Structure formats: structure tokens, C-alpha cells
Amino acid sequence: MDKAKMVKIYRKMLEIRFFEEKVFELYGQNLVPGTIHLYAGQEAVAVGVCENLREDDYIVSTHRGHGHCIAKGAKLDKTMAEILGKKTGYCKGKGGSMHIADFSIGMLGATAVVGAGLPIATGAGLSIKLRGTDQVVACFFGDGASNQGTFHEAINIAAIWKLPVLFVCENNLYAMGTCQTQVMLLKDIAKRASAYGIPGVSVNGNNVLDIFEVAQEAGKRARNHEGPTLIECKTYRHKGHSRFDPATYRPKEEVKAWLEQDPLHQFKKWLLEAGNVETTYLDQIEKQVITAIESAVKFAKDSPYPDPHEALEDVHAEWR
Ligand SMILES: Cc1ncc(C[n+]2csc(CCOP(=O)(O)OP(=O)(O)O)c2C)c(N)n1
Ligand SMILES: [Mg+2]
């Protein structure tokens, strides 16, 4: 990987982290309708995977999806406007944080229904196969979602038909307040891949370079029409499940240990030590990202809310 690519990866991870911090702050000011599910701590997954995708590839996201959108190339201002429910947002303010989508960048949608993204990804994979292109789909979902029936059905069909899907499980150890150990005996969710006859790989979800490599391999396999891969990224969310959750169910030592493995700090350290990148250069990038986020917030705050008369527009498809 060349230096420009490494720096691009750092910038993207930083954009996601600072974006999330801003959303958290705006929520406190009552500017975000509904709730929010923060992605801080999991940035390496979105960026490590999406840096292997082309503009015409697809992603399918979850309730914790701001990071996936930004990693796939969503503009910060339109994403922020959507989260604030403004007319200038990607879905004219009607999707909000949990139902944001933008087909023009291959972002097929976030969904608040746990596990609902997997069949959508399989469907997109089938559409690619029928159209005969070499696109791929990356489907993000959580450890909790991997216990839904949709996980089994979607992966099994994708395996049988050799569909070009990267099933990316973000195992952050918890589904709301439920720890993985309370609901499954398996330690590695990737092992479930063997039930479908496809490769399954567990990777350090806080190491962006490791994820990049695994996703690269899975991407090649998908583009070569060899079928899907299940990638389990072991990671941790820094905050509670949603804005309302103080996450007191997590042992303090566990939180401390994971915070010490912050993906952003680890990658910065690596860039400075092994990547041969200067501190001053990274400081400069940090300033640019802060400015970009501030301008996105201004854009969103200055934008109007949709008119109540538009409430039902774009909600149902036209009958043709
Ligand atoms: C079908 C369904 N069941 C339950 C819920 C309530 N719910 C929302 S998020 C969530 C936990 C999801 O956990 P996981 O898949 O691990 O994703 P994470 O929140 O950790 O990113 C649950 C149970 C829901 N939204 N949809
Ligand atoms: Mg989880």
C-alpha cells in the first residue's frame, strides 16, 4: 500500500470519529430527531472494507451506519443534514440516522431492523450476477444480527449461487445489553461459514490494515465469481448501544482494555513509526477534517426542514 492510500485511510477514519463526536454533541442540543447509535471505536471496519470497493460497488448498512456511509464516499454535509432531518439531506430528511441511503454512491441503505440487511445484500448480489458485471456488495451487520434467521438464509443462498457478497460481521461483543457469551457458545462467528461451505475469517476489527487485507482477498474471490466470504471483525463500541444507554453492564476493565486498543490511535502510531509519515502532516489532516465537519454542521443547521406537505412524497414507489 502506498503512502497516499495509508493517509487516505487515516483521514477517513478521522472523519468518521469527528463526525460521530459532533452528532453526539448535536443530539445533546436536541437537534437530532429520534435516537442515534454511535460508531466510534469501529471505524477500522468500515474503512478497511470500503477502501477495497469501487464507486459502482454496493454496501448495505445497519442502525449504526454513519461510518459505513462516509467510508463509501457519502458527503459529510448531506449526511449531517439527513441526520438532522433536513431537506438537503440524502433522503430529504425523511430517512434520518437509521434509514439513510444514496444509490448514486452504491449505498443501498441502512436499516433499523436487525438482520434485515443480509437478504438485501444477497438480492443485490443476485442482480449483479444476472447483469453479468464484476461489482461486489459489502454487507455490514452485528454479532446480534448473526443470530437472526435472515443470516442463515441470506448466506446460504449467496453461497449456493456464488454471489459476490462480503458478509462483514462487526462483532462488538454486545447486542444492546446482551453479551455474546450469553447467547452463543461459539467464540468465533466466522466459524459459522463452514455451515454454508464458504470461507470464514476472524480478524482484529481494530486493525485497519488487517481488515483491508482480508477484505481485499474476499473482494477478489467475489469479483472472480467464486462466491461470498464471511468476515468477522472483532471490535468494540466506545459508547453505549444508543444515546440513551450508559452501558453500565460492561465491566470497567473490559472497557479500559478495548479503549487502549482504539483503532484510530493504533493506526496513527503505526503511521508515525512504520509508515514513515510526519506528525506535522497528520496534524494538518486533523485540522482539515475538523474544518470539513464544522462546515457540514453549518450546512445542516442552515438548511430548512422538509415541508409537512411533502411527508408522503418519495415514500411509496409509483405503480407502473
Ligand atoms: C428484528 C429486530 N429485533 C430487535 C431489534 C431491537 N434492536 C435494535 S439494535 C439491537 C441489537 C443489535 O445488535 P448487533 O446486531 O450486535 O449490532 P450492534 O448494535 O452491536 O451494532 C436490537 C436487539 C430490532 N431493531 N430489530
Ligand atoms: Mg453487536
mmCIF file of C-alpha atoms and ligand atoms in Angstrom, residues 37-39 42 62-64 98 111-116 141-146 148 170-178 237 241, ligand 1:
data_model
loop_
_atom_site.group_PDB
_atom_site.id
_atom_site.type_symbol
_atom_site.label_atom_id
_atom_site.label_comp_id
_atom_site.label_asym_id
_atom_site.label_seq_id
_atom_site.Cartn_x
_atom_site.Cartn_y
_atom_site.Cartn_z
ATOM 1 C CA HIS A 37 -26.242 4.703 17.536
ATOM 2 C CA LEU A 38 -22.630 5.777 17.527
ATOM 3 C CA TYR A 39 -19.916 4.004 15.548
ATOM 4 C CA GLN A 42 -15.428 0.547 14.922
ATOM 5 C CA THR A 62 -27.273 -1.028 9.813
ATOM 6 C CA HIS A 63 -28.709 1.190 12.553
ATOM 7 C CA ARG A 64 -25.044 2.055 13.349
ATOM 8 C CA MET A 98 -31.158 4.835 10.725
ATOM 9 C CA THR A 111 -31.987 -0.437 8.242
ATOM 10 C CA ALA A 112 -33.122 -0.358 11.845
ATOM 11 C CA VAL A 113 -34.419 -3.913 11.597
ATOM 12 C CA VAL A 114 -31.648 -6.130 12.936
ATOM 13 C CA GLY A 115 -30.570 -8.698 10.334
ATOM 14 C CA ALA A 116 -32.715 -7.173 7.573
ATOM 15 C CA PHE A 141 -24.154 -6.363 10.348
ATOM 16 C CA GLY A 142 -23.596 -7.055 14.037
ATOM 17 C CA ASP A 143 -22.983 -10.096 16.220
ATOM 18 C CA GLY A 144 -26.634 -9.863 17.323
ATOM 19 C CA ALA A 145 -27.798 -9.966 13.700
ATOM 20 C CA SER A 146 -25.824 -13.166 13.172
ATOM 21 C CA GLN A 148 -31.291 -13.968 13.175
ATOM 22 C CA GLU A 170 -18.907 -6.342 13.233
ATOM 23 C CA ASN A 171 -18.608 -8.337 16.418
ATOM 24 C CA ASN A 172 -18.571 -5.645 19.113
ATOM 25 C CA LEU A 173 -19.409 -8.264 21.774
ATOM 26 C CA TYR A 174 -22.839 -6.831 22.566
ATOM 27 C CA ALA A 175 -26.328 -6.698 21.102
ATOM 28 C CA MET A 176 -27.850 -3.885 23.147
ATOM 29 C CA GLY A 177 -27.081 -5.053 26.734
ATOM 30 C CA THR A 178 -26.655 -8.725 25.837
ATOM 31 C CA ARG A 237 -18.164 0.242 20.533
ATOM 32 C CA HIS A 241 -25.795 0.899 22.407
HETATM 33 C C1 LIG B 1 -35.608 -7.564 14.313
HETATM 34 C C2 LIG B 1 -35.217 -6.661 15.441
HETATM 35 N N1 LIG B 1 -35.137 -7.139 16.686
HETATM 36 C C3 LIG B 1 -34.755 -6.340 17.710
HETATM 37 C C4 LIG B 1 -34.483 -5.015 17.479
HETATM 38 C C5 LIG B 1 -34.015 -4.124 18.623
HETATM 39 N N2 LIG B 1 -32.558 -3.906 18.479
HETATM 40 C C6 LIG B 1 -32.072 -2.811 17.881
HETATM 41 S S1 LIG B 1 -30.408 -2.851 17.760
HETATM 42 C C7 LIG B 1 -30.328 -4.331 18.547
HETATM 43 C C8 LIG B 1 -29.013 -5.003 18.826
HETATM 44 C C9 LIG B 1 -28.271 -5.317 17.586
HETATM 45 O O1 LIG B 1 -27.035 -5.883 17.940
HETATM 46 P P1 LIG B 1 -25.928 -6.161 16.882
HETATM 47 O O2 LIG B 1 -26.518 -6.848 15.700
HETATM 48 O O3 LIG B 1 -24.814 -6.843 17.565
HETATM 49 O O4 LIG B 1 -25.494 -4.706 16.385
HETATM 50 P P2 LIG B 1 -24.779 -3.533 17.247
HETATM 51 O O5 LIG B 1 -25.882 -2.697 17.831
HETATM 52 O O6 LIG B 1 -23.931 -4.155 18.287
HETATM 53 O O7 LIG B 1 -24.002 -2.767 16.243
HETATM 54 C C10 LIG B 1 -31.594 -4.793 18.875
HETATM 55 C C11 LIG B 1 -31.872 -6.058 19.569
HETATM 56 C C12 LIG B 1 -34.591 -4.536 16.153
HETATM 57 N N3 LIG B 1 -34.308 -3.271 15.849
HETATM 58 N N4 LIG B 1 -34.929 -5.373 15.144
#
